[in-house]
XYZ file of N, CA and C in Angstrom:
216
model
N -5.632 -1.171 -18.372
C -5.448 -0.076 -17.431
C -4.712 -0.602 -16.200
N -3.700 0.116 -15.770
C -2.892 -0.289 -14.622
C -3.332 0.438 -13.366
N -3.077 -0.190 -12.240
C -3.371 0.417 -10.951
C -2.047 0.817 -10.305
N -1.943 2.098 -9.955
C -0.753 2.622 -9.309
C -1.052 2.827 -7.833
N -0.218 2.262 -6.995
C -0.365 2.394 -5.546
C 0.708 3.349 -5.041
N 0.279 4.348 -4.285
C 1.196 5.315 -3.702
C 1.088 5.256 -2.187
N 2.214 5.429 -1.518
C 2.245 5.445 -0.059
C 2.531 6.848 0.447
N 1.875 7.207 1.540
C 2.114 8.483 2.214
C 2.530 8.133 3.645
N 3.821 7.813 3.845
C 4.277 7.345 5.146
C 4.010 8.320 6.293
N 3.960 9.613 5.982
C 3.718 10.618 7.030
C 2.337 10.452 7.666
N 1.419 9.846 6.941
C 0.066 9.644 7.469
C -0.062 8.343 8.272
N 0.833 7.414 8.051
C 0.722 6.069 8.620
C 0.774 6.110 10.152
N -0.150 5.361 10.767
C -0.192 5.271 12.231
C 0.197 3.866 12.718
N 0.766 3.061 11.827
C 1.271 1.722 12.161
C 0.196 0.802 12.734
N -0.997 0.839 12.142
C -2.093 -0.002 12.643
C -1.977 -1.449 12.179
N -1.284 -1.692 11.067
C -1.057 -3.049 10.597
C -2.107 -3.620 9.671
N -3.179 -2.888 9.398
C -4.260 -3.430 8.575
C -3.836 -3.708 7.134
N -2.972 -2.892 6.580
C -2.579 -3.112 5.184
C -1.790 -4.404 5.033
N -0.928 -4.697 5.978
C -0.146 -5.926 5.868
C -1.022 -7.156 6.100
N -2.042 -7.038 6.893
C -2.976 -8.152 7.085
C -3.686 -8.469 5.776
N -4.096 -7.437 5.054
C -4.829 -7.621 3.799
C -3.930 -7.993 2.619
N -2.733 -7.435 2.576
C -1.826 -7.670 1.438
C -0.386 -7.864 1.935
N -0.118 -8.986 2.598
C 1.212 -9.194 3.190
C 2.343 -9.295 2.175
N 2.040 -9.656 0.929
C 3.087 -9.729 -0.089
C 3.450 -8.356 -0.639
N 2.591 -7.376 -0.404
C 2.800 -6.033 -0.954
C 3.347 -5.074 0.094
N 2.773 -5.092 1.293
C 3.125 -4.110 2.311
C 3.945 -4.712 3.442
N 4.867 -3.912 3.940
C 5.696 -4.281 5.084
C 5.873 -3.015 5.912
N 6.731 -3.079 6.920
C 6.928 -1.943 7.818
C 8.392 -1.705 8.098
N 8.743 -0.454 8.370
C 10.099 -0.147 8.798
C 10.217 -0.414 10.296
N 11.356 -0.068 10.877
C 11.596 -0.357 12.295
C 10.650 0.397 13.232
N 10.001 1.442 12.733
C 9.039 2.200 13.540
C 7.594 1.794 13.263
N 7.407 0.789 12.399
C 6.066 0.325 12.087
C 5.366 1.104 10.990
N 6.108 1.926 10.254
C 5.530 2.745 9.195
C 5.541 1.957 7.883
N 4.453 2.067 7.138
C 4.265 1.290 5.918
C 5.333 1.562 4.868
N 5.704 0.487 4.161
C 6.564 0.563 2.988
C 6.236 -0.630 2.107
N 6.733 -0.606 0.885
C 6.510 -1.731 -0.019
C 7.478 -2.851 0.327
N 6.976 -4.067 0.396
C 7.799 -5.215 0.780
C 8.934 -5.464 -0.210
N 8.662 -5.343 -1.493
C 9.676 -5.641 -2.506
C 10.558 -4.445 -2.857
N 10.058 -3.233 -2.632
C 10.811 -2.011 -2.943
C 10.695 -1.032 -1.775
N 11.397 -1.287 -0.674
C 11.237 -0.458 0.530
C 11.521 1.033 0.332
N 12.343 1.377 -0.636
C 12.691 2.784 -0.852
C 11.665 3.517 -1.707
N 10.822 2.773 -2.411
C 9.852 3.372 -3.331
C 8.632 3.903 -2.578
N 8.027 4.943 -3.123
C 6.791 5.484 -2.558
C 5.604 5.236 -3.476
N 5.866 4.579 -4.614
C 4.786 4.196 -5.500
C 5.225 3.012 -6.331
N 4.253 2.199 -6.704
C 4.536 1.073 -7.594
C 3.243 0.621 -8.260
N 3.403 0.015 -9.430
C 2.251 -0.537 -10.120
C 1.889 -1.862 -9.475
N 0.604 -2.148 -9.420
C 0.095 -3.354 -8.788
C -0.245 -4.376 -9.872
N 0.223 -5.607 -9.702
C -0.115 -6.654 -10.662
C -1.595 -7.006 -10.528
N -2.157 -7.540 -11.583
C -3.575 -7.895 -11.562
C -3.866 -8.919 -10.471
N -2.929 -9.806 -10.220
C -3.156 -10.832 -9.194
C -3.218 -10.241 -7.789
N -2.598 -9.082 -7.583
C -2.585 -8.454 -6.256
C -3.608 -7.345 -6.090
N -4.308 -6.992 -7.169
C -5.223 -5.840 -7.122
C -6.278 -5.944 -6.032
N -6.919 -7.079 -5.888
C -7.988 -7.211 -4.907
C -7.470 -7.001 -3.484
N -6.329 -7.602 -3.169
C -5.752 -7.456 -1.829
C -5.334 -6.012 -1.557
N -4.756 -5.356 -2.555
C -4.329 -3.963 -2.390
C -5.540 -3.046 -2.223
N -6.604 -3.305 -2.966
C -7.820 -2.504 -2.811
C -8.410 -2.665 -1.400
N -8.387 -3.876 -0.873
C -8.883 -4.100 0.485
C -8.026 -3.353 1.500
N -6.713 -3.384 1.313
C -5.813 -2.661 2.212
C -6.092 -1.161 2.146
N -6.279 -0.644 0.936
C -6.613 0.767 0.729
C -7.900 1.127 1.466
N -8.918 0.287 1.329
C -10.209 0.561 1.957
C -10.134 0.516 3.478
N -9.276 -0.318 4.021
C -9.205 -0.461 5.475
C -8.288 0.558 6.141
N -7.423 1.205 5.381
C -6.488 2.167 5.979
C -7.267 3.344 6.568
N -7.197 3.533 7.892
C -8.004 4.578 8.532
C -7.507 6.001 8.294
N -6.265 6.146 7.815
C -5.700 7.491 7.649
C -5.325 7.812 6.203
N -5.721 6.943 5.282
C -5.442 7.119 3.853
C -3.936 7.285 3.573
N -3.140 6.421 4.184
C -1.707 6.392 3.893
C -1.430 5.647 2.602
N -2.456 4.983 2.071
C -2.358 4.269 0.785
C -3.305 4.976 -0.181
N -2.779 5.322 -1.334
C -3.565 5.972 -2.384
C -3.522 5.100 -3.629
N -4.624 5.039 -4.349
C -4.689 4.278 -5.591
C -5.086 5.180 -6.740
N -4.427 4.977 -7.882
C -4.739 5.731 -9.088
C -4.764 4.783 -10.266
N -5.749 4.952 -11.137
C -5.759 4.196 -12.389
C -4.965 4.983 -13.410
N -4.128 4.253 -14.142
C -3.338 4.947 -15.169
C -3.360 4.178 -16.471
C-alpha cells in the first residue's frame, strides 16, 4: 500500500514545521508557502517507505492541515 501526500498551499501559513520534520520532502516558495522539494510544481506525490515516518510527523504537526495523506 502506498502513501500519497497532497499539498493545499492555500491553507499554508508558512510556519515551517513541515520542513523541520521532513526537510528532504518539503520546501517553500519565495513567500514561504509549502511545496515539494523535488517537484515544486506538483501538488501531490507518492511517499517512499523511507520517508513515511517523517512525512507523517510533518502531517501531524501542520496546524492548518495544508498537508493531506491518503493510502492508496
